[in-house]
Coordinates of C-alpha atoms in Angstrom, one line a residue:
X1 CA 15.2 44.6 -15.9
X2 CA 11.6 45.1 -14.9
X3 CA 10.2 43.9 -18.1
X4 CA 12.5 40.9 -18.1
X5 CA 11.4 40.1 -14.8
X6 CA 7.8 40.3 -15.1
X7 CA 7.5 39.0 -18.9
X8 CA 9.8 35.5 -17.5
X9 CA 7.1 35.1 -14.7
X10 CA 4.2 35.3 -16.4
X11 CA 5.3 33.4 -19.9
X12 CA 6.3 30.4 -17.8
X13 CA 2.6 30.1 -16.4
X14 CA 1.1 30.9 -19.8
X15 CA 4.0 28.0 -21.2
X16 CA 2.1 25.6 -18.3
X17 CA -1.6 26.1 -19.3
X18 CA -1.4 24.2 -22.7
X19 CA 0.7 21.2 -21.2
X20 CA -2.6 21.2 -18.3
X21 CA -5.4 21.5 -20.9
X22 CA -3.9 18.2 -22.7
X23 CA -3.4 16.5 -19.6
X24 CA -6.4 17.4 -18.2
X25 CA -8.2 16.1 -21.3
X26 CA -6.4 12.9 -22.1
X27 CA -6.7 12.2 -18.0
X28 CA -10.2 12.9 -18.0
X29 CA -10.8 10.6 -21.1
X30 CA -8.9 7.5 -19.5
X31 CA -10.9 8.1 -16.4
X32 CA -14.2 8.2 -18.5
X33 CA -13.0 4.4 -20.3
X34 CA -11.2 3.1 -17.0
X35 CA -14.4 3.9 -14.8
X36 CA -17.2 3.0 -17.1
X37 CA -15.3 -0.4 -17.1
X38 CA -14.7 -1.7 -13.9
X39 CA -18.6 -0.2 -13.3
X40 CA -19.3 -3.2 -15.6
X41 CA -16.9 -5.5 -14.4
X42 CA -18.1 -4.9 -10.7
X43 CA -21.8 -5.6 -11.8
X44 CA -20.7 -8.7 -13.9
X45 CA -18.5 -9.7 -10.4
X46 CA -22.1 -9.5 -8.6
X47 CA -23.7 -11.6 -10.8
X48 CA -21.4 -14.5 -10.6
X49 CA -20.8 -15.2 -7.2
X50 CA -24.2 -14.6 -6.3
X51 CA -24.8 -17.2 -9.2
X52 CA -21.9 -19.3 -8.1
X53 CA -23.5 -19.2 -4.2
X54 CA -27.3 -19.7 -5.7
X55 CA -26.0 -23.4 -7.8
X56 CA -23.2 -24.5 -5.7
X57 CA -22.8 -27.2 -8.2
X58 CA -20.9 -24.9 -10.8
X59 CA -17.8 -25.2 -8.6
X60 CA -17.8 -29.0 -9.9
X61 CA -17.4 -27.2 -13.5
X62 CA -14.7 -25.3 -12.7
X63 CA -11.7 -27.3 -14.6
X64 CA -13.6 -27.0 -18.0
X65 CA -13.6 -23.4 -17.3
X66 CA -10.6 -22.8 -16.8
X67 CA -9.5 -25.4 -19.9
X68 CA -12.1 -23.1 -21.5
X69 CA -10.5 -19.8 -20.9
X70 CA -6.9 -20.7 -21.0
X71 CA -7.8 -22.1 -24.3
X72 CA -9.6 -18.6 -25.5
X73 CA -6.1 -17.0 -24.3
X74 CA -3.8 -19.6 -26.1
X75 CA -5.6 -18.6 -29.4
X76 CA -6.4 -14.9 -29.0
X77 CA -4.5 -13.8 -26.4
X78 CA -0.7 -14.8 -26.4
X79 CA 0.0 -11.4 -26.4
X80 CA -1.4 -9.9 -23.8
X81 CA -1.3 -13.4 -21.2
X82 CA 1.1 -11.4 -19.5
X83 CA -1.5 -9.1 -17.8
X84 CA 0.2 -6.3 -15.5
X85 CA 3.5 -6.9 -16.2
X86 CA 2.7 -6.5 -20.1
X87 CA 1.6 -2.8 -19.0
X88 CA 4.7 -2.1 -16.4
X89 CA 7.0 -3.7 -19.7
X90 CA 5.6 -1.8 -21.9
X91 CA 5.7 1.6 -19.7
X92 CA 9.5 1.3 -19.2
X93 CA 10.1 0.0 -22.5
X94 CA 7.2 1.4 -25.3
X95 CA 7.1 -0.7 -28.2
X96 CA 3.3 -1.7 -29.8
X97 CA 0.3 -0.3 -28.5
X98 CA -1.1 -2.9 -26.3
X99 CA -3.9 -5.1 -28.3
X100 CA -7.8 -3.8 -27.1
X101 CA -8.6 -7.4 -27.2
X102 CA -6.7 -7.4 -23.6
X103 CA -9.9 -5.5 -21.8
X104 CA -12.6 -8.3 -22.7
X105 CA -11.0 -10.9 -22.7
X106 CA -9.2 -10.5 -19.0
X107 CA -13.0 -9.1 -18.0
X108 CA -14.7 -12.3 -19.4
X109 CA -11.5 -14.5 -18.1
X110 CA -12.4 -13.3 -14.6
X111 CA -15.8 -13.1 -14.5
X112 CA -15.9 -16.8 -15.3
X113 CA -13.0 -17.7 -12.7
X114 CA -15.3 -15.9 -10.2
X115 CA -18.7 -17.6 -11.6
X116 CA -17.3 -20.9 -11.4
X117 CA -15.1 -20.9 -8.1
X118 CA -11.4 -20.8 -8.9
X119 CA -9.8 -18.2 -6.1
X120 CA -8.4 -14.5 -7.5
X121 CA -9.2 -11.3 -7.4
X122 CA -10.4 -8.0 -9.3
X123 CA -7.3 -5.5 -9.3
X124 CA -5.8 -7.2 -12.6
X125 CA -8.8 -7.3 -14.6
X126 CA -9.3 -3.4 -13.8
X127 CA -5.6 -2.2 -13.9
X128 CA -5.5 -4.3 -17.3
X129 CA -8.8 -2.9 -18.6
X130 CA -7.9 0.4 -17.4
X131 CA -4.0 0.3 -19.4
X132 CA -5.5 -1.2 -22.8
X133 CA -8.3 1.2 -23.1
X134 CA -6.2 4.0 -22.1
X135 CA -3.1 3.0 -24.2
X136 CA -5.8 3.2 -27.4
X137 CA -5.7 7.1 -27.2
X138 CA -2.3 6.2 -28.9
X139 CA -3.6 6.3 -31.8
X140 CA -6.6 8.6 -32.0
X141 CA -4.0 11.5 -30.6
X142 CA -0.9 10.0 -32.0
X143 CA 1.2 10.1 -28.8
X144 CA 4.9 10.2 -28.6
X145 CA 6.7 7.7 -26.8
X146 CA 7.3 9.9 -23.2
X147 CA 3.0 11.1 -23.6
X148 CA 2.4 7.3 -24.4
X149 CA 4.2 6.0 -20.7
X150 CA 1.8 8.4 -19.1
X151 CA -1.3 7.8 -20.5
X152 CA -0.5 3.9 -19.3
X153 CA 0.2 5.0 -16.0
X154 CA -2.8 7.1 -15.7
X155 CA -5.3 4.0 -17.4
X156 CA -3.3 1.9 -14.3
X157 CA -4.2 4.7 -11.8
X158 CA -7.9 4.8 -13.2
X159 CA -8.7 1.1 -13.0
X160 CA -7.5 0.8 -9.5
X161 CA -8.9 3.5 -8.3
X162 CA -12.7 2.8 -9.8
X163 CA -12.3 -0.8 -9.0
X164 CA -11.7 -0.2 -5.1
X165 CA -13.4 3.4 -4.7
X166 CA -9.8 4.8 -3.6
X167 CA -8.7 8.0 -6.0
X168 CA -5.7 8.7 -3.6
X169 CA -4.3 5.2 -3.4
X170 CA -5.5 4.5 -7.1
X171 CA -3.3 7.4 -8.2
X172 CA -0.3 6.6 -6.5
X173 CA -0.3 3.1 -7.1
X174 CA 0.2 3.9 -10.5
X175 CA 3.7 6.2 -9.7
X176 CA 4.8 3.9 -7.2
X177 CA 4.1 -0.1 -8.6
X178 CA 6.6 0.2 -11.4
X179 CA 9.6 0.4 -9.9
X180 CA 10.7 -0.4 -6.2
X181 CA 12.2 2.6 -4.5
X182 CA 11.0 5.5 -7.7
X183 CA 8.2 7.1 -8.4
X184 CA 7.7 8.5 -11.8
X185 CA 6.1 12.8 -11.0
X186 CA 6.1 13.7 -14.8
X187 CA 3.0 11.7 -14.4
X188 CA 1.4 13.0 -11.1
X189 CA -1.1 15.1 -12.5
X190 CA -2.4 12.4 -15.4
X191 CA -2.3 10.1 -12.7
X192 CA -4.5 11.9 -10.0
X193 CA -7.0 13.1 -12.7
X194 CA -7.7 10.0 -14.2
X195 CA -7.8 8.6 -10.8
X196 CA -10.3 11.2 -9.8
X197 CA -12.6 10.5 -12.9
X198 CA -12.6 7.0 -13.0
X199 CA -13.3 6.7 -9.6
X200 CA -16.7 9.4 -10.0
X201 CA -17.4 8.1 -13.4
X202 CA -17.5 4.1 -11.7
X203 CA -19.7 5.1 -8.8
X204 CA -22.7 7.1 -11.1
X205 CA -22.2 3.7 -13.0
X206 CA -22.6 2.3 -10.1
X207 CA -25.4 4.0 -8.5
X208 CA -27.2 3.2 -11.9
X209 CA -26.8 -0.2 -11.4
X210 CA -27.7 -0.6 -8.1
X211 CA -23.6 -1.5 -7.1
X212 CA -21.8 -0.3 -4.7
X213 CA -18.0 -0.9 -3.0
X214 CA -17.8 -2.8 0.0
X215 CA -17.7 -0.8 3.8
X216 CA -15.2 -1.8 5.8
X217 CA -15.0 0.4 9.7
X218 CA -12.5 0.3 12.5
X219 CA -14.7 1.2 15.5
X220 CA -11.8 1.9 17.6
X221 CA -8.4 2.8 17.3
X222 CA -6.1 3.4 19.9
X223 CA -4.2 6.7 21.1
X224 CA -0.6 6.7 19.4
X225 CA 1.6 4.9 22.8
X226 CA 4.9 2.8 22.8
X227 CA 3.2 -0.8 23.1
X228 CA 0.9 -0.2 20.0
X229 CA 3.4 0.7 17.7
X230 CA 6.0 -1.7 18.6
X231 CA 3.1 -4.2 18.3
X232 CA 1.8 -3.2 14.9
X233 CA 5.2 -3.3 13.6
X234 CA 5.8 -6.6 14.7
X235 CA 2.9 -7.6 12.9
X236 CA 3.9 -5.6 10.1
X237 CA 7.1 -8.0 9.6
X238 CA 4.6 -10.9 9.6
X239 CA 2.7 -9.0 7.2
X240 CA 6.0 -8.5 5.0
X241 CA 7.0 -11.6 5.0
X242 CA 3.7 -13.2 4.1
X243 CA 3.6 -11.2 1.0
X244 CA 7.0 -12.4 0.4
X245 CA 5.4 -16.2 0.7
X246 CA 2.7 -15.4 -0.8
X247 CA 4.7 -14.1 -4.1
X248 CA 7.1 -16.6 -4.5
X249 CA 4.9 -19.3 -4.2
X250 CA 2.2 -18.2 -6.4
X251 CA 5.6 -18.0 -9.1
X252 CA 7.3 -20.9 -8.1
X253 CA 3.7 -23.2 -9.2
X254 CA 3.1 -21.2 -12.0
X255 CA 6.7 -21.7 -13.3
X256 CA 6.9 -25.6 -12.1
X257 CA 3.6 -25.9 -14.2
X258 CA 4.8 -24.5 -17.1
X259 CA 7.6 -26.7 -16.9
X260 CA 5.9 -29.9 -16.7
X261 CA 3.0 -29.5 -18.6
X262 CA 4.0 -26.5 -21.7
X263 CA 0.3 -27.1 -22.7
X264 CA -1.8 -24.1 -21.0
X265 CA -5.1 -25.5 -20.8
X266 CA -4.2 -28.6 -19.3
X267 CA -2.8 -26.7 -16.6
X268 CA -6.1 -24.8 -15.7
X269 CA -8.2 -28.1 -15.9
X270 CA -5.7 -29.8 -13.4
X271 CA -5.9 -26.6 -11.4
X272 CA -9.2 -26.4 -11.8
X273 CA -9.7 -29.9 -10.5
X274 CA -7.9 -29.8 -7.5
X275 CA -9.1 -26.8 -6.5
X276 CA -12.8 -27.8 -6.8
X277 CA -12.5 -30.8 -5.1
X278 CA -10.8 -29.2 -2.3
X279 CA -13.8 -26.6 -2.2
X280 CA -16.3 -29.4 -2.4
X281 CA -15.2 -32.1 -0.2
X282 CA -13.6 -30.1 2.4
X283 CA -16.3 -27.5 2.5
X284 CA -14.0 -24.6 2.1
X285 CA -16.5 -22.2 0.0
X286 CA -15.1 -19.5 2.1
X287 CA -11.7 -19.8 0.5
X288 CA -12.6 -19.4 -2.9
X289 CA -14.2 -16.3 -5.0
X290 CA -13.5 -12.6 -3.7
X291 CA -14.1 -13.5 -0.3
X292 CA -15.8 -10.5 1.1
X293 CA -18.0 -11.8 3.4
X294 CA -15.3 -13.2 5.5
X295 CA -12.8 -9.9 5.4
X296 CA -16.1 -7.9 6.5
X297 CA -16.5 -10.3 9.6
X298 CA -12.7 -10.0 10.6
X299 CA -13.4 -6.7 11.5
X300 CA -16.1 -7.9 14.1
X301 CA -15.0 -11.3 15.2
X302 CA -12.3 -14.0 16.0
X303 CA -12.0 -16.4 13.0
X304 CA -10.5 -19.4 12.6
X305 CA -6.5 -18.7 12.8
X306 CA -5.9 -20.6 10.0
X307 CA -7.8 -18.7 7.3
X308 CA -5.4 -16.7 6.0
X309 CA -3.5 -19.9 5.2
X310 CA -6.4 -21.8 3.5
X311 CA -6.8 -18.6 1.3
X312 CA -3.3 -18.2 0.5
X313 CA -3.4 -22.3 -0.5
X314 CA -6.3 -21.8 -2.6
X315 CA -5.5 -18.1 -4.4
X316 CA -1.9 -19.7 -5.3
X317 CA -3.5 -22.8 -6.8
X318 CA -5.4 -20.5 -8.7
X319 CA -3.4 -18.1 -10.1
X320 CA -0.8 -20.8 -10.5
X321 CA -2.3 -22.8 -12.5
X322 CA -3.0 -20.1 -14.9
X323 CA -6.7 -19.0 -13.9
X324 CA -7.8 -15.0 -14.6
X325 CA -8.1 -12.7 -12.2
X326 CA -6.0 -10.4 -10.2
X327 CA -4.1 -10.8 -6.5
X328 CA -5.1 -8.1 -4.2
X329 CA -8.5 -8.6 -2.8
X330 CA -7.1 -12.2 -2.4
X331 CA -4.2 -10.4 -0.5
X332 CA -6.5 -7.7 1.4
X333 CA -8.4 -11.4 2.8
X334 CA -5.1 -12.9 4.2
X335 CA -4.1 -9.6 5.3
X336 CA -7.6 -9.0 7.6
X337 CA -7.2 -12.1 8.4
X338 CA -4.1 -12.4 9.4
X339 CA -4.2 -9.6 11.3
X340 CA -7.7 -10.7 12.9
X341 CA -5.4 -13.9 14.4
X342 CA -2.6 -11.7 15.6
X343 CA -4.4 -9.1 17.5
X344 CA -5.3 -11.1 20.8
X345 CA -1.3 -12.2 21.0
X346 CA -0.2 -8.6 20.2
X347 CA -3.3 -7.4 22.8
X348 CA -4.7 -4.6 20.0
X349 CA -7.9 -4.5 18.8
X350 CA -8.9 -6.7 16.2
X351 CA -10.5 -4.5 14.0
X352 CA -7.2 -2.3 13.6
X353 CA -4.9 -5.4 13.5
X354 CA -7.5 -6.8 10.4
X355 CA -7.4 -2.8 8.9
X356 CA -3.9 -2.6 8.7
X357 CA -3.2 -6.6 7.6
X358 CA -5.3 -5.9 5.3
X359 CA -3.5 -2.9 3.5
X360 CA 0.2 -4.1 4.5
X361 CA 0.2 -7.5 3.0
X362 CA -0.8 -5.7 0.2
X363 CA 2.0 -3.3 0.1
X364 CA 4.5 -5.9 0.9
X365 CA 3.6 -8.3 -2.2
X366 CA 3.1 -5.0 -4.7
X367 CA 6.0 -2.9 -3.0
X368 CA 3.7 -0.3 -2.4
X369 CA 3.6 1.6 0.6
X370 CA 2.3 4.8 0.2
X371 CA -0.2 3.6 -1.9
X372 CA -1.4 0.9 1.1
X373 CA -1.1 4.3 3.5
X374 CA -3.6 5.7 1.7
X375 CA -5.6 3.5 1.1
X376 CA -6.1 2.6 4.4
X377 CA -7.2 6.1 5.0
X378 CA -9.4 6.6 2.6
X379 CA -11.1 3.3 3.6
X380 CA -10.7 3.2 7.7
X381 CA -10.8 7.1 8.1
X382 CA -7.5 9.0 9.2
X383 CA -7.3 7.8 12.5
X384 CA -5.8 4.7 11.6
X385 CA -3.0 6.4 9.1
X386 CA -0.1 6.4 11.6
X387 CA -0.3 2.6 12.4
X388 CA -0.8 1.6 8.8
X389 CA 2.0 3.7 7.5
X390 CA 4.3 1.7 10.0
X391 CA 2.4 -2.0 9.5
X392 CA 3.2 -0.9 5.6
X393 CA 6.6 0.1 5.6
X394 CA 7.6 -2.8 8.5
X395 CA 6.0 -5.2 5.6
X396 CA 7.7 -3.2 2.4
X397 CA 11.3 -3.7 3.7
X398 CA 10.1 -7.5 5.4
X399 CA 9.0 -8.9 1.7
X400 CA 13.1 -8.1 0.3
X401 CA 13.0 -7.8 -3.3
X402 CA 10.4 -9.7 -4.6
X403 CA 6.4 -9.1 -5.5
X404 CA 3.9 -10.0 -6.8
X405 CA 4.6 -8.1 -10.3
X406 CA 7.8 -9.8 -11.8
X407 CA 8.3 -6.7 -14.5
X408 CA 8.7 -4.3 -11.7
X409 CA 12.2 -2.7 -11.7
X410 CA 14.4 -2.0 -8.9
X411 CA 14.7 1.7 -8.5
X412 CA 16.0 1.9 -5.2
X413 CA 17.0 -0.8 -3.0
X414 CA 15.3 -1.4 0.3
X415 CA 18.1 -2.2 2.3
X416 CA 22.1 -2.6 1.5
X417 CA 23.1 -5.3 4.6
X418 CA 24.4 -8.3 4.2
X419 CA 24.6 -8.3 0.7
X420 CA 25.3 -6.1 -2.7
X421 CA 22.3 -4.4 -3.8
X422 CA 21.0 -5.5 -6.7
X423 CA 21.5 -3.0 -9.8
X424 CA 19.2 -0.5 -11.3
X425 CA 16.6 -1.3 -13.3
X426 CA 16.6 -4.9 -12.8
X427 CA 13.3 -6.8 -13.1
X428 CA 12.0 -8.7 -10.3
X429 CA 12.0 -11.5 -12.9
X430 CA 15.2 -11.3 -13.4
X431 CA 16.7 -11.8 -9.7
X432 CA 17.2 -15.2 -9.5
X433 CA 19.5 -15.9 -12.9
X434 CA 21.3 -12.2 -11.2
X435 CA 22.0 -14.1 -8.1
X436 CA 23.0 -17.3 -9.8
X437 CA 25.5 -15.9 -12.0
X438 CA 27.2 -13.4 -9.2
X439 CA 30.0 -14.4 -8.1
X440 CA 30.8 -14.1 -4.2
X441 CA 33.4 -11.6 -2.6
X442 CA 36.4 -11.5 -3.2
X443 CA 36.1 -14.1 -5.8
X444 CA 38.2 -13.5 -8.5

């Protein structure tokens, strides 16, 4: 029995150290591409808006950009317009390897939304460059379906994680965005290493560049007490339920578009122009581009209590109307700011009522609350992790089932009131034709 014993304990380990030296290596690579990549993307970010604030005259071009870009997409990229949700599709279903042509042309598709004014963010552009360059090792190690799922997952983790300077969240996100309620372990360790890498391998880049990610600080944060939390889960409904708004609205334009005009360069150049007249005549250069100047100073000071709902109007324009970029730095701005309004009626500090906006907003559109936990911590220190695990989970179950990502799945169901759940393994997408064909109780 002794022998059995011993040779069963230490084959199993021995059995594990193969399956960690591939991992290890195929994580490390993704991590390598993913972080070398948004290293460039961050420095090509830098250019344009300082360009864009230097000759505040491009805005005036930004229709023909986007005509320009959504043009470039109509002939080369058709398939891979579909961004993120290509990459969540084609984790849960694995079909062809996803075209390489998706990392530059999402990288020059944002950099000239940015350049030229149009409101969006950078998470797509790197979660996108992250999946295709990772999803190539396909075929340089001929991968198997299960090994292919992971490798996606990982490039996902990677590119968020080197675009924000956040290996915890960045690794998680990449587990938790593709289906509400399930998180996929068989990918935990790809996931974290790549995560790991891309996020060291983006900041040497970085520090060779002369780039760096933006500081945010919460100089104070209060002792845990009944009044705080109660108040930053009030807020964190708010939170929810603007992530909710902004989702739906953001698909609700983007579907009416496409509708009305089927021709996808015409709808950035209409876009375009309404959005660059509103920036020019009304003055509003503070809603457009990344924004970070204006999250930075809802830390520090009282703004204006409608600027989470100038951004919102302008990043749903946007992305709407079919303009490159991705949704959660536009998301972390009405989230700060948001938060930066709500603090003197909820009596909490305004820099912890901006911190935790600006991770729960977040976590309500993506359905992603540990992620927006931890990213909180690793950006506002651990002091602030018990009030933005409750502003994140108060916003998760406030935004119902809907997102910002219309491929994600339903794994779980957040809540089971009022009505039926809907099934497993439904896309967000999918929802509304769901709920139009279900018949009511006790219907026969």
């Amino acid at each position: 029995m002794a022998p059995s014993f011993l040779s069963r304990h230490i084959d199993e380990p021995l059995r594990l150290l193969p399956y960690m030296a591939k991992w290890l290596l195929l994580a490390v690579a993704v991590g390598l591409l993913s972080g070398s990549a948004s290293a460039f993307f961050l420095f090509a970010l830098d250019w344009a808006t300082g360009t864009r604030i230097a000759h505040r005259w491009l805005i005036a071009l930004l229709p023909l950009a986007g005509f320009g870009v959504a043009w470039l997409y109509l002939r080369f990229g058709s398939a891979v317009e579909a961004g993120n949700n290509l990459l969540i599709d084609a984790i849960h279903d694995p079909k062809k390897v996803i075209p390489l042509r998706m990392a530059p042309l999402v990288l020059g598709g944002t950099v000239v939304s940015h350049l030229f004014g149009a409101s969006v963010g950078r998470e797509g552009t790197a979660v996108q460059m992250g999946g295709a360059l990772a999803d190539q090792l396909t075929h340089v190690f001929r991968l198997q379906h299960e090994d292919r799922r992971i490798v996606l997952m990982a490039g996902i983790s990677a590119g968020f994680a080197s675009v924000f300077g956040t290996p915890l969240a960045g690794a998680i996100f990449g587990l938790e965005v593709l289906a509400i309620g399930r998180l996929r372990y068989d990918a935990l360790l790809a996931c974290l290493v790549a995560a790991v890498a891309g996020d060291q391998v983006c900041l040497l880049w970085s520090h060779l560049l002369g780039i760096h990610h933006t500081h945010y600080a919460i100089a104070f944060v209060p002792a845990l007490a009944a009044w705080p939390l109660a108040a930053v889960a009030i807020a964190g409904a708010l939170f929810g339920l603007a992530g909710k708004l902004f989702a739906d609205c953001t698909h609700a334009l983007s579907g009416w578009m496409k509708r009305r005009i089927p021709y996808g360069p015409l709808r950035a150049l209409l876009g375009g122009i309404v959005v660059a007249a509103c920036a020019l005549a009304l003055g509003a250069d503070r809603y457009i581009g990344l924004g970070i100047p204006t999250i930075q100073a809802a830390f520090t000071q009282p703004l204006a209590p409608w600027d989470f709902a100038g951004k919102m109007a302008f990043t749903i324009a946007s992305l709407g109307s079919g303009f490159k970029g991705g949704e959660v730095t536009p998301l972390f701005y009405i989230g700060a700011t948001l938060g930066n309004a709500l603090a003197p009626l909820l009596h909490l500090p305004v820099a912890l009522l901006a911190g935790v906006g600006f991770v729960a907003v977040f976590a309500g559109a993506a359905n992603t609350p540990i992620a927006s936990t931890l990213m909180a911590i690793e950006l506002f220190g651990a002091d602030v992790g018990v009030y933005a695990a409750v502003g994140c989970v108060l916003a998760y179950l406030f935004s119902g089932h809907t997102g910002i990502y219309r491929a994600q799945r339903i794994g779980q169901a957040k809540h089971r009131w009022r009505a039926a759940p809907p099934p497993a393994d439904t896309r967000l997408a999918d929802l509304a034709d769901l709920a139009a064909h279900r018949q009511p109780p006790g219907t026969p």
